[in-house]
CSV table of C-alpha atoms (C1' of nucleotides) in Angstrom, one decimal:
chain,number,residue,atom,x,y,z
A,1,MET,CA,4.1,-58.9,-32.7
A,2,ILE,CA,0.7,-59.9,-35.2
A,3,ASP,CA,-2.5,-58.6,-34.3
A,4,PRO,CA,-4.4,-60.8,-32.1
A,5,GLN,CA,-7.5,-60.1,-34.1
A,6,ILE,CA,-6.0,-61.9,-37.5
A,7,LEU,CA,-4.8,-64.4,-35.5
A,8,ARG,CA,-9.0,-64.8,-34.3
A,9,ASP,CA,-10.1,-64.1,-37.6
A,10,ASP,CA,-7.7,-65.8,-40.0
A,11,PRO,CA,-5.5,-68.2,-38.5
A,12,ASP,CA,-5.0,-70.0,-41.8
A,13,LEU,CA,-2.8,-66.8,-43.4
A,14,VAL,CA,-0.9,-66.7,-39.9
A,15,ARG,CA,-0.1,-70.9,-40.0
A,16,GLU,CA,0.8,-69.9,-43.8
A,17,SER,CA,3.2,-67.1,-42.9
A,18,GLN,CA,5.2,-69.6,-40.2
A,19,ARG,CA,5.2,-72.5,-42.5
A,20,VAL,CA,6.8,-70.7,-45.5
A,21,ARG,CA,9.5,-69.0,-42.9
A,22,GLY,CA,10.5,-72.7,-41.8
A,23,GLU,CA,8.7,-71.7,-38.5
A,24,ASP,CA,6.1,-73.7,-36.6
A,25,PRO,CA,2.6,-73.4,-37.6
A,26,ALA,CA,1.6,-74.9,-34.4
A,27,LEU,CA,1.9,-71.8,-32.5
A,28,VAL,CA,-1.1,-70.7,-33.6
A,29,ASP,CA,-3.4,-73.0,-32.3
A,30,GLN,CA,-1.4,-72.9,-29.1
A,31,PHE,CA,-2.3,-69.3,-29.2
A,32,LEU,CA,-6.2,-69.5,-29.8
A,33,GLN,CA,-6.1,-72.0,-27.2
A,34,TYR,CA,-4.8,-70.0,-24.3
A,35,ASP,CA,-6.6,-66.7,-26.1
A,36,THR,CA,-10.0,-68.4,-25.6
A,37,ALA,CA,-8.8,-69.0,-22.0
A,38,TRP,CA,-7.5,-65.7,-21.1
A,39,ARG,CA,-11.0,-64.3,-22.2
A,40,LYS,CA,-13.2,-66.5,-20.5
A,41,ALA,CA,-11.1,-65.4,-17.3
A,42,ASN,CA,-11.1,-61.8,-18.0
A,43,ALA,CA,-14.8,-61.8,-18.6
A,44,GLU,CA,-15.7,-63.6,-15.5
A,45,PHE,CA,-12.8,-61.2,-13.7
A,46,ASP,CA,-14.1,-58.0,-14.9
A,47,ARG,CA,-17.6,-59.5,-13.7
A,48,LEU,CA,-16.9,-59.8,-9.8
A,49,ARG,CA,-14.5,-56.8,-9.8
A,50,SER,CA,-17.8,-55.0,-10.4
A,51,GLU,CA,-19.8,-56.2,-8.1
A,52,GLN,CA,-16.9,-55.5,-5.4
A,53,LYS,CA,-16.8,-51.9,-6.6
A,54,THR,CA,-20.6,-51.6,-6.2
A,55,LEU,CA,-20.4,-53.3,-2.8
A,56,GLY,CA,-17.6,-51.0,-2.0
A,57,ARG,CA,-19.9,-48.2,-2.5
A,58,GLU,CA,-22.5,-49.6,-0.1
A,59,VAL,CA,-20.3,-50.1,2.9
A,60,GLY,CA,-19.0,-46.5,2.2
A,61,GLU,CA,-22.8,-45.7,2.4
A,62,ALA,CA,-23.3,-47.3,5.3
A,63,LYS,CA,-20.4,-46.2,7.6
A,64,ARG,CA,-21.7,-42.4,6.9
A,65,THR,CA,-25.3,-43.4,7.5
A,66,GLY,CA,-24.2,-45.5,10.6
A,67,ALA,CA,-25.7,-48.4,9.4
A,68,ASP,CA,-24.6,-51.7,10.5
A,69,ALA,CA,-22.0,-53.1,7.5
A,70,SER,CA,-20.6,-56.2,8.8
A,71,SER,CA,-22.8,-58.4,6.5
A,72,LEU,CA,-21.8,-56.1,3.6
A,73,MET,CA,-18.1,-56.6,5.0
A,74,ALA,CA,-18.2,-60.1,5.1
A,75,ARG,CA,-19.4,-60.7,1.7
A,76,GLY,CA,-16.6,-58.5,0.3
A,77,GLU,CA,-14.4,-60.6,2.0
A,78,ALA,CA,-15.4,-63.8,0.0
A,79,LEU,CA,-15.5,-61.7,-3.1
A,80,ALA,CA,-11.8,-60.4,-2.4
A,81,ASP,CA,-10.6,-64.0,-1.8
A,82,GLU,CA,-12.2,-65.3,-5.3
A,83,LEU,CA,-11.0,-62.3,-7.5
A,84,THR,CA,-7.3,-63.0,-5.9
A,85,ARG,CA,-8.1,-66.3,-7.2
A,86,LEU,CA,-9.4,-65.6,-10.5
A,87,GLY,CA,-6.8,-62.8,-11.1
A,88,GLU,CA,-4.0,-65.7,-11.3
A,89,VAL,CA,-5.8,-67.6,-13.1
A,90,ARG,CA,-6.3,-64.6,-15.6
A,91,ASP,CA,-2.8,-63.6,-15.3
A,92,GLN,CA,-1.5,-66.9,-16.2
A,93,ALA,CA,-3.7,-67.5,-19.0
A,94,LEU,CA,-2.5,-64.2,-20.3
A,95,ILE,CA,1.3,-64.9,-19.9
A,96,ALA,CA,0.5,-68.2,-21.9
A,97,ARG,CA,-1.0,-66.4,-24.7
A,98,ASP,CA,1.5,-63.8,-24.6
A,99,GLY,CA,3.9,-65.8,-24.9
A,100,ALA,CA,2.9,-67.5,-27.9
A,101,LEU,CA,2.0,-64.2,-30.0
A,102,LEU,CA,5.7,-63.2,-28.9
A,103,ALA,CA,7.1,-66.1,-30.4
A,104,LEU,CA,5.3,-65.8,-33.9
A,105,SER,CA,7.1,-64.2,-36.2
A,106,ASN,CA,5.7,-61.5,-38.7
A,107,LEU,CA,3.3,-62.1,-41.5
A,108,VAL,CA,5.4,-62.3,-44.5
A,109,GLU,CA,4.3,-59.7,-47.8
A,110,PRO,CA,2.5,-61.9,-49.9
A,111,ASP,CA,4.9,-60.8,-53.0
A,112,ALA,CA,8.2,-62.0,-50.6
A,113,PRO,CA,9.8,-64.6,-53.0
A,114,ARG,CA,9.0,-68.3,-51.1
A,115,GLY,CA,12.4,-70.3,-50.3
A,116,VAL,CA,15.3,-71.2,-47.8
A,117,GLU,CA,18.3,-69.5,-46.9
A,118,GLY,CA,20.6,-69.0,-49.9
A,119,GLU,CA,17.9,-68.9,-52.7
A,120,VAL,CA,18.1,-65.5,-53.4
A,121,LYS,CA,16.1,-64.0,-55.8
A,122,VAL,CA,18.0,-61.4,-57.8
A,123,LEU,CA,15.9,-58.2,-59.0
A,124,SER,CA,18.6,-56.3,-61.1
A,125,GLU,CA,22.4,-55.9,-61.2
A,126,HIS,CA,24.0,-52.5,-61.8
A,127,GLY,CA,27.8,-51.6,-62.5
A,128,THR,CA,30.7,-53.7,-64.3
A,129,VAL,CA,31.9,-56.3,-61.9
A,130,VAL,CA,35.8,-56.5,-61.9
A,131,ALA,CA,37.4,-60.1,-62.4
A,132,GLY,CA,40.3,-61.2,-60.3
A,133,HIS,CA,39.4,-63.8,-57.3
A,134,GLY,CA,42.0,-65.0,-55.9
A,135,ALA,CA,44.8,-63.0,-58.2
A,136,HIS,CA,43.1,-59.9,-56.7
A,137,PRO,CA,44.7,-58.5,-53.5
A,138,ASP,CA,42.2,-58.0,-50.8
A,139,HIS,CA,41.2,-55.0,-48.8
A,140,VAL,CA,43.7,-56.3,-45.9
A,141,GLU,CA,46.5,-56.7,-48.5
A,142,ILE,CA,45.6,-53.3,-49.8
A,143,GLY,CA,44.5,-51.1,-46.9
A,144,THR,CA,47.8,-52.4,-45.0
A,145,ARG,CA,49.8,-51.2,-47.5
A,146,LEU,CA,48.4,-47.7,-47.4
A,147,GLY,CA,48.4,-47.4,-43.9
A,148,VAL,CA,44.5,-47.0,-43.5
A,149,LEU,CA,43.9,-50.3,-41.9
A,150,ASP,CA,45.3,-52.3,-39.4
A,151,VAL,CA,44.0,-55.8,-37.9
A,152,GLU,CA,47.0,-57.1,-36.5
A,153,ARG,CA,46.9,-54.5,-34.1
A,154,GLY,CA,43.0,-55.0,-33.8
A,155,ALA,CA,43.4,-58.3,-32.6
A,156,LYS,CA,46.3,-57.4,-30.2
A,157,VAL,CA,44.4,-54.6,-28.2
A,158,SER,CA,40.5,-56.2,-28.6
A,159,GLY,CA,41.0,-59.7,-30.0
A,160,SER,CA,39.9,-61.1,-33.6
A,161,ARG,CA,37.6,-59.5,-35.6
A,162,PHE,CA,38.6,-56.0,-33.8
A,163,TYR,CA,40.5,-53.0,-36.2
A,164,PHE,CA,42.3,-49.6,-36.2
A,165,LEU,CA,41.2,-47.7,-39.1
A,166,THR,CA,44.4,-45.1,-39.5
A,167,GLY,CA,45.4,-42.1,-41.4
A,168,GLN,CA,43.3,-41.9,-44.5
A,169,GLY,CA,41.3,-45.2,-43.3
A,170,ALA,CA,39.9,-43.0,-40.6
A,171,LEU,CA,39.1,-39.9,-42.4
A,172,LEU,CA,37.4,-42.3,-45.0
A,173,GLU,CA,35.2,-43.4,-42.3
A,174,LEU,CA,34.2,-39.9,-41.4
A,175,ALA,CA,33.8,-39.0,-45.0
A,176,LEU,CA,31.8,-42.1,-45.8
A,177,VAL,CA,29.2,-41.1,-42.6
A,178,ASN,CA,28.8,-37.3,-43.5
A,179,TYR,CA,28.4,-38.5,-47.4
A,180,ALA,CA,25.6,-40.6,-46.1
A,181,MET,CA,23.9,-38.4,-43.7
A,182,GLN,CA,23.8,-35.7,-46.5
A,183,VAL,CA,22.1,-38.1,-49.2
A,184,ALA,CA,19.4,-39.3,-46.7
A,185,SER,CA,18.7,-36.0,-45.1
A,186,SER,CA,18.2,-34.8,-48.8
A,187,HIS,CA,15.5,-37.2,-48.8
A,188,GLY,CA,13.8,-36.0,-45.8
A,189,PHE,CA,15.6,-37.9,-43.4
A,190,THR,CA,16.6,-36.5,-40.1
A,191,PRO,CA,20.2,-36.8,-38.8
A,192,VAL,CA,20.3,-38.6,-35.2
A,193,ILE,CA,22.8,-39.5,-33.0
A,194,ALA,CA,21.4,-42.5,-31.2
A,195,PRO,CA,22.4,-44.3,-28.2
A,196,SER,CA,24.1,-47.5,-28.8
A,197,LEU,CA,23.4,-48.6,-25.6
A,198,VAL,CA,19.6,-49.7,-24.5
A,199,ARG,CA,17.4,-50.8,-22.0
A,200,PRO,CA,15.9,-54.6,-22.8
A,201,PHE,CA,12.6,-53.4,-24.2
A,202,ALA,CA,13.7,-51.6,-26.8
A,203,MET,CA,15.8,-54.7,-27.5
A,204,GLU,CA,12.5,-57.0,-26.9
A,205,GLY,CA,10.1,-54.6,-29.2
A,206,THR,CA,12.6,-54.8,-32.3
A,207,GLY,CA,12.7,-58.3,-32.2
A,208,PHE,CA,16.3,-58.6,-31.5
A,209,LEU,CA,15.5,-60.9,-28.2
A,210,GLY,CA,14.3,-64.0,-29.6
A,211,GLN,CA,16.2,-65.5,-32.4
A,212,ALA,CA,18.9,-63.1,-32.7
A,213,ALA,CA,19.3,-63.2,-29.0
A,214,GLU,CA,22.7,-65.2,-29.2
A,215,ASN,CA,24.1,-62.3,-31.1
A,216,VAL,CA,23.6,-59.7,-29.1
A,217,TYR,CA,26.0,-58.1,-26.3
A,218,HIS,CA,24.2,-58.1,-23.0
A,219,LEU,CA,26.2,-56.2,-20.1
A,220,ALA,CA,24.7,-58.3,-16.7
A,221,ASP,CA,25.5,-55.7,-14.4
A,222,ASP,CA,23.7,-53.0,-15.7
A,223,ASP,CA,20.9,-55.3,-18.1
A,224,MET,CA,21.6,-52.9,-20.4
A,225,TYR,CA,22.5,-54.4,-24.4
A,226,LEU,CA,25.0,-53.2,-26.8
A,227,VAL,CA,22.9,-52.7,-29.8
A,228,GLY,CA,23.8,-54.4,-33.4
A,229,THR,CA,22.2,-51.5,-35.2
A,230,SER,CA,20.5,-48.0,-34.5
A,231,GLU,CA,17.5,-49.3,-35.7
A,232,VAL,CA,17.1,-50.5,-32.4
A,233,ALA,CA,17.3,-47.2,-30.6
A,234,LEU,CA,15.6,-45.3,-33.6
A,235,ALA,CA,12.5,-47.6,-33.2
A,236,ALA,CA,12.6,-47.3,-29.4
A,237,MET,CA,12.7,-43.5,-30.1
A,238,HIS,CA,8.8,-42.9,-30.1
A,239,SER,CA,7.9,-45.9,-27.9
A,240,ASP,CA,4.6,-45.6,-25.8
A,241,GLU,CA,3.5,-42.7,-28.3
A,242,ILE,CA,1.0,-41.5,-30.3
A,243,LEU,CA,2.4,-39.7,-33.3
A,244,GLY,CA,0.6,-36.5,-35.1
A,245,GLU,CA,1.8,-36.5,-38.7
A,246,VAL,CA,3.6,-39.5,-40.7
A,247,PRO,CA,5.9,-40.4,-42.3
A,248,LEU,CA,8.5,-39.6,-39.4
A,249,ARG,CA,12.0,-40.1,-41.3
A,250,TYR,CA,15.4,-40.3,-39.2
A,251,VAL,CA,19.0,-41.0,-40.4
A,252,GLY,CA,21.0,-42.4,-37.4
A,253,PHE,CA,24.7,-43.1,-37.0
A,254,SER,CA,26.2,-44.9,-34.2
A,255,PRO,CA,28.2,-48.2,-33.5
A,256,CYS,CA,26.7,-51.3,-33.8
A,257,PHE,CA,28.6,-54.4,-31.7
A,258,ARG,CA,27.8,-58.4,-33.0
A,259,ARG,CA,28.9,-61.0,-31.1
A,260,GLU,CA,28.8,-63.0,-34.0
A,261,ALA,CA,27.9,-66.6,-32.4
A,262,GLY,CA,27.5,-69.1,-34.5
A,263,SER,CA,30.0,-67.8,-37.2
A,264,HIS,CA,33.4,-69.3,-36.1
A,265,GLY,CA,35.4,-69.8,-38.9
A,266,LYS,CA,33.5,-67.6,-41.6
A,267,ASP,CA,35.0,-64.7,-42.8
A,268,THR,CA,37.6,-64.7,-40.5
A,269,ARG,CA,40.1,-62.0,-42.7
A,270,GLY,CA,40.0,-58.6,-42.6
A,271,ILE,CA,36.7,-56.4,-41.9
A,272,MET,CA,34.0,-58.7,-43.6
A,273,ARG,CA,32.5,-59.6,-40.2
A,274,VAL,CA,33.6,-57.8,-37.1
A,275,HIS,CA,32.6,-57.5,-33.4
A,276,TRP,CA,32.3,-53.7,-33.8
A,277,PHE,CA,31.5,-51.3,-36.5
A,278,ASP,CA,29.8,-48.1,-37.0
A,279,LYS,CA,26.7,-47.7,-39.4
A,280,VAL,CA,24.6,-45.1,-40.7
A,281,GLU,CA,21.2,-46.1,-41.0
A,282,MET,CA,17.8,-45.4,-42.3
A,283,PHE,CA,14.6,-45.4,-40.1
A,284,SER,CA,10.9,-44.3,-41.3
A,285,PHE,CA,7.5,-44.6,-39.3
A,286,THR,CA,4.7,-44.6,-41.9
A,287,SER,CA,1.2,-46.1,-42.0
A,288,VAL,CA,0.5,-49.2,-42.6
A,289,ASP,CA,-0.8,-48.4,-45.9
A,290,ALA,CA,2.4,-46.6,-47.1
A,291,ALA,CA,5.1,-49.2,-46.0
A,292,VAL,CA,5.5,-50.9,-49.1
A,293,ALA,CA,6.0,-47.7,-51.2
A,294,GLU,CA,8.1,-46.6,-48.2
A,295,HIS,CA,10.3,-49.6,-48.8
A,296,GLN,CA,10.7,-48.7,-51.9
A,297,LYS,CA,11.9,-45.1,-51.1
A,298,ILE,CA,14.5,-46.6,-48.8
A,299,LEU,CA,16.1,-49.1,-51.5
A,300,GLY,CA,16.3,-46.4,-53.9
A,301,ILE,CA,18.2,-44.6,-51.4
A,302,GLU,CA,20.6,-47.1,-50.7
A,303,ARG,CA,20.9,-47.4,-54.7
A,304,GLU,CA,21.6,-43.5,-54.8
A,305,ILE,CA,24.5,-43.9,-52.0
A,306,LEU,CA,26.1,-47.2,-53.9
A,307,ASP,CA,25.7,-45.3,-57.3
A,308,GLY,CA,27.7,-42.3,-56.2
A,309,LEU,CA,30.5,-44.5,-55.0
A,310,GLU,CA,30.7,-45.7,-58.2
A,311,LEU,CA,30.0,-50.2,-56.9
A,312,PRO,CA,29.4,-52.7,-58.5
A,313,TYR,CA,26.4,-54.3,-56.9
A,314,ARG,CA,23.2,-56.2,-57.2
A,315,VAL,CA,19.8,-56.0,-55.4
A,316,VAL,CA,18.0,-59.5,-54.1
A,317,ASP,CA,15.0,-60.2,-52.6
A,318,ILE,CA,15.2,-62.5,-49.5
A,319,PRO,CA,13.5,-65.5,-49.1
A,320,THR,CA,11.0,-65.9,-46.8
A,321,GLY,CA,12.9,-68.8,-44.8
A,322,ASP,CA,15.6,-66.6,-44.1
A,323,LEU,CA,13.6,-63.2,-43.7
A,324,GLY,CA,14.1,-61.8,-39.7
A,325,ALA,CA,11.4,-62.8,-36.8
A,326,SER,CA,10.4,-59.1,-37.4
A,327,ALA,CA,10.3,-58.4,-41.5
A,328,ARG,CA,7.7,-59.0,-43.4
A,329,ARG,CA,10.2,-58.7,-46.8
A,330,LYS,CA,14.1,-57.8,-47.0
A,331,PHE,CA,15.9,-56.3,-49.7
A,332,ASP,CA,19.4,-56.4,-49.9
A,333,CYS,CA,22.0,-54.3,-51.9
A,334,GLU,CA,25.1,-56.8,-52.6
A,335,VAL,CA,28.5,-55.2,-53.8
A,336,TRP,CA,31.4,-57.4,-55.9
A,337,VAL,CA,34.0,-58.4,-53.8
A,338,PRO,CA,36.9,-58.8,-56.3
A,339,SER,CA,39.0,-61.0,-54.0
A,340,LEU,CA,36.2,-63.5,-53.2
A,341,GLY,CA,34.8,-62.9,-56.5
A,342,GLU,CA,31.3,-63.0,-54.9
A,343,TYR,CA,28.4,-60.6,-54.0
A,344,ARG,CA,28.5,-59.5,-50.3
A,345,GLU,CA,25.6,-58.0,-48.3
A,346,VAL,CA,26.2,-54.3,-47.6
A,347,THR,CA,23.1,-52.7,-47.1
A,348,SER,CA,19.7,-54.5,-45.8
A,349,ALA,CA,16.0,-52.8,-46.2
A,350,SER,CA,13.3,-54.6,-44.1
A,351,ASN,CA,9.2,-53.9,-44.2
A,352,CYS,CA,8.1,-54.6,-40.3
A,353,GLY,CA,5.0,-53.6,-41.0
A,354,ASP,CA,3.1,-52.7,-37.4
A,355,PHE,CA,5.3,-55.7,-35.8
A,356,GLN,CA,7.8,-53.5,-34.0
A,357,ALA,CA,5.1,-50.8,-33.4
A,358,ARG,CA,2.8,-53.2,-31.5
A,359,ARG,CA,5.0,-54.3,-29.0
A,360,LEU,CA,6.5,-50.7,-29.0
A,361,LYS,CA,3.4,-49.2,-28.8
A,362,ILE,CA,3.8,-46.8,-31.4
A,363,ARG,CA,0.3,-45.1,-32.8
A,364,ARG,CA,-0.7,-42.5,-35.0
A,365,ALA,CA,-3.9,-40.4,-34.2
A,366,ALA,CA,-6.4,-41.9,-36.8
A,367,LYS,CA,-10.1,-41.6,-37.5
A,368,PRO,CA,-12.6,-43.9,-36.3
A,369,ASP,CA,-9.5,-45.4,-34.1
A,370,ASN,CA,-5.7,-44.4,-33.5
A,371,GLU,CA,-3.8,-47.3,-35.3
A,372,PHE,CA,-0.5,-48.8,-35.0
A,373,VAL,CA,2.0,-47.5,-37.6
A,374,ALA,CA,4.5,-49.5,-39.8
A,375,THR,CA,8.3,-49.4,-39.1
A,376,LEU,CA,11.2,-49.8,-42.1
A,377,ASN,CA,14.8,-49.4,-41.8
A,378,GLY,CA,17.6,-49.5,-44.2
A,379,THR,CA,21.3,-49.4,-44.0
A,380,ALA,CA,22.6,-45.9,-45.8
A,381,ILE,CA,26.3,-47.4,-44.8
A,382,ALA,CA,28.0,-49.9,-43.1
A,383,VAL,CA,31.4,-48.6,-43.0
A,384,PRO,CA,33.9,-51.8,-42.9
A,385,ARG,CA,32.3,-53.6,-46.0
A,386,ILE,CA,32.1,-50.3,-48.1
A,387,ILE,CA,35.6,-49.5,-47.3
A,388,ILE,CA,36.4,-53.1,-48.5
A,389,ALA,CA,34.2,-52.5,-51.4
A,390,ILE,CA,36.0,-49.2,-52.3
A,391,LEU,CA,39.6,-50.3,-51.2
A,392,GLU,CA,39.2,-53.7,-53.9
A,393,ASN,CA,36.8,-52.0,-56.4
A,394,HIS,CA,39.2,-48.8,-56.9
A,395,LEU,CA,42.4,-50.3,-57.0
A,396,GLN,CA,44.4,-48.7,-59.5
A,397,ALA,CA,47.0,-50.3,-61.7
A,398,ASP,CA,49.5,-47.8,-59.6
A,399,GLY,CA,48.4,-49.2,-56.4
A,400,ASN,CA,46.2,-46.4,-54.6
A,401,VAL,CA,42.8,-45.9,-54.5
A,402,GLY,CA,40.5,-43.9,-56.2
A,403,VAL,CA,38.1,-41.9,-54.4
A,404,PRO,CA,34.9,-41.6,-56.1
A,405,SER,CA,33.8,-38.0,-57.3
A,406,ALA,CA,30.6,-37.8,-54.9
A,407,LEU,CA,32.9,-39.0,-52.1
A,408,ARG,CA,35.5,-36.4,-52.5
A,409,PRO,CA,33.7,-33.2,-50.9
A,410,PHE,CA,33.7,-35.1,-48.0
A,411,PHE,CA,37.2,-36.3,-48.2
A,412,GLY,CA,39.2,-32.9,-48.2
A,413,GLY,CA,38.6,-33.2,-52.0
A,414,ARG,CA,41.2,-36.0,-52.5
A,415,SER,CA,41.2,-38.1,-55.5
A,416,GLN,CA,42.8,-40.8,-54.3
A,417,ILE,CA,44.2,-43.0,-51.3
A,418,ALA,CA,48.0,-43.2,-51.9
A,419,ALA,CA,50.6,-44.4,-49.3
B,1,G,C1',27.9,-42.4,-5.2
B,2,G,C1',25.8,-39.0,-1.4
B,3,U,C1',21.7,-35.8,0.4
B,4,G,C1',16.9,-33.4,-0.5
B,5,G,C1',12.5,-32.7,-3.0
B,6,C,C1',9.0,-34.3,-7.0
B,7,G,C1',6.6,-37.5,-10.7
B,8,U,C1',-2.2,-37.0,-11.4
B,9,G,C1',-5.7,-36.8,-18.1
B,10,U,C1',-3.1,-32.5,-24.3
B,11,C,C1',-1.1,-28.8,-20.2
B,12,C,C1',-1.6,-26.6,-15.5
B,13,G,C1',-3.5,-28.2,-10.8
B,14,A,C1',-6.3,-30.1,-6.2
B,15,G,C1',-6.8,-34.7,-4.1
B,16,U,C1',-3.8,-37.8,3.2
B,17,G,C1',-9.0,-44.5,2.8
B,18,G,C1',-15.2,-45.2,1.3
B,19,C,C1',-20.8,-40.2,-3.3
B,20,C,C1',-12.6,-40.0,-6.7
B,21,U,C1',-17.6,-42.6,-11.2
B,22,A,C1',-10.7,-37.4,-10.2
B,23,A,C1',-12.4,-30.7,-8.2
B,24,G,C1',-10.8,-26.4,-10.6
B,25,G,C1',-8.5,-23.6,-14.4
B,26,A,C1',-6.2,-23.6,-19.2
B,27,G,C1',-6.2,-25.2,-24.0
B,28,C,C1',-9.2,-27.7,-28.2
B,29,A,C1',-14.0,-29.0,-30.7
B,30,C,C1',-18.9,-27.6,-31.8
B,31,G,C1',-23.1,-24.7,-30.3
B,32,C,C1',-25.7,-20.0,-29.4
B,33,C,C1',-24.6,-14.3,-29.3
B,34,U,C1',-21.9,-11.3,-33.6
B,35,C,C1',-22.0,-8.1,-40.1
B,36,G,C1',-17.3,-10.9,-38.8
B,37,A,C1',-14.5,-11.5,-35.1
B,38,A,C1',-12.8,-11.4,-29.7
B,39,A,C1',-15.3,-11.6,-24.8
B,40,G,C1',-19.2,-14.4,-22.6
B,41,C,C1',-22.4,-18.6,-22.3
B,42,G,C1',-23.8,-23.8,-23.3
B,43,U,C1',-22.0,-28.6,-24.7
B,44,G,C1',-18.4,-31.7,-25.4
B,45,U,C1',-13.4,-33.3,-25.3
B,46,G,C1',-7.4,-39.3,-22.9
B,47,A,C1',-5.5,-44.8,-24.2
B,48,G,C1',-6.2,-50.0,-23.9
B,49,G,C1',-9.0,-54.3,-23.4
B,50,G,C1',-13.5,-57.5,-22.9
B,51,U,C1',-18.6,-58.0,-24.5
B,52,U,C1',-22.6,-57.1,-28.2
B,53,A,C1',-25.5,-57.6,-34.9
B,54,A,C1',-25.5,-52.6,-33.6
B,55,C,C1',-26.8,-48.9,-29.5
B,56,G,C1',-24.7,-50.0,-25.5
B,57,C,C1',-22.4,-52.2,-21.1
B,58,C,C1',-18.4,-53.4,-18.3
B,59,C,C1',-12.8,-54.0,-16.6
B,60,U,C1',-8.1,-51.7,-16.5
B,61,C,C1',-5.2,-47.0,-16.8
B,62,C,C1',-3.2,-40.9,-11.4
B,63,G,C1',5.7,-43.2,-12.8
B,64,U,C1',6.5,-49.5,-12.9
B,65,G,C1',6.2,-53.4,-10.0
B,66,G,C1',4.7,-55.5,-5.4
B,67,G,C1',1.5,-55.5,-0.4
B,68,U,C1',-1.7,-54.0,3.2
B,69,U,C1',-7.3,-53.5,3.5
B,70,C,C1',-14.2,-55.4,3.0
B,71,A,C1',-12.5,-50.8,0.0
B,72,A,C1',-6.0,-47.6,-2.6
B,73,A,C1',-4.3,-41.5,-6.8
B,74,U,C1',-4.3,-41.8,-1.0
B,75,C,C1',-0.7,-46.4,3.4
B,76,C,C1',3.4,-49.4,3.4
B,77,C,C1',8.1,-51.6,0.1
B,78,A,C1',11.2,-52.1,-3.8
B,79,C,C1',12.4,-49.9,-8.6
B,80,C,C1',12.5,-46.4,-12.6
B,81,G,C1',12.7,-41.4,-14.2
B,82,C,C1',13.2,-36.1,-13.3
B,83,C,C1',15.0,-31.2,-10.9
B,84,A,C1',18.6,-29.3,-7.1
B,85,C,C1',22.9,-29.4,-4.2
B,86,C,C1',27.8,-32.1,-2.9
B,87,G,C1',30.9,-35.9,-4.3
B,88,C,C1',33.5,-37.7,-9.0
B,89,C,C1',34.2,-37.4,-13.7
B,90,A,C1',35.1,-36.0,-20.4
RNA sequence: GGUGGCGUGUCCGAGUGGCCUAAGGAGCACGCCUCGAAAGCGUGUGAGGGUUAACGCCCUCCGUGGGUUCAAAUCCCACCGCCACCGCCA
């Protein structure tokens, strides 16, 4: 959530942020209206409550000395009724206020490019693109032939958008996971295996129950959620804590579950868009001041991982109209997919500022006052899409697939995947 | 899933309706003492919110949420978590 003080002091800043996101600036005025009402009710409630406490002490004193307390108690009764009534007014006002606050998306970073979905700003391009669109065999064809991927049986067992990785495909996932873990941990990220089933507050706190709610699996019997990314568990890990030293950096492995509602008919072939996959995710808690630099650090590690895999990719700056609710700014790396003849997202690094930390109550010890931390996340490896990229970009003339040298130590030293 | 026990501040721990405005201890910080340190003595020591130009003042927080009462850490209900044992299970 946004700092209420910013909304009071500089509402235009928030209105402008909402506007460039393509969201409703009027929420700001709703908030201000409810906030004023709440503060008024709150002050009145506090005043009466103070009177009630004083009275309570007087009643106690009267009972001890044997004096008549009946008039005091009568006054107390009237006060109690009034407090009940005022308490309800106050609580209603607070609920309305918080509702408006929760509905507001994070402030965008000043440098984030203005624009709507699809208007990506390309920051850089790396590696050599393989021609082939249409003529180039796709990952399903290659993977099936080499016995590393089985989408037909995935569909038989679990439905569309499920798959089996088999043989060297299964080992390839483990190699990628270990490789990514190793690179990230060499940059100070602590490896974590995180729960992928979480309680509602974790989902709410990371901002996934707002506009993204339709893509989340919910287990109604237990009121728990299957996470779409380990970001959820990693962020909530330190909820309700006051941290000592920051930054804290984690690299977490977890399965990820996505309903993919609203994407019917998109990427229906293969494992580009699936309901379940495994991912290695980086997550940092920093001071608010250090967040922009940390964002670059995370992006740098993502690039190091892709460079090591010898994949052609580009880095894009996501326009404000396409940012998630929690993100101030987002950089994606998009890898070249020869069979599609286009770049597709494989990593995504977001700076969430203190937006998630406010919801999850994650602070750090600081001088005059403790302050909320900034949270940042970025993909180290999203397994299926990287497998697509490797199968297609490293396809050799003999039909086998080359294994980039950086990955070989994690892949039994093998230099290629062969049938 | 069953039975029993437990949940108080940074930690330990007292507290069974009203000076709890939470005892006491430990830890920590500062001061005194000391050549210096330890010990001892003294003072201070949480989080959030409202209000104020500021000093300050007020409110909330004893696992969470309800309830009873003029008044709740304390009584009642529900839930959550932890521990032990039993059952089941990888």
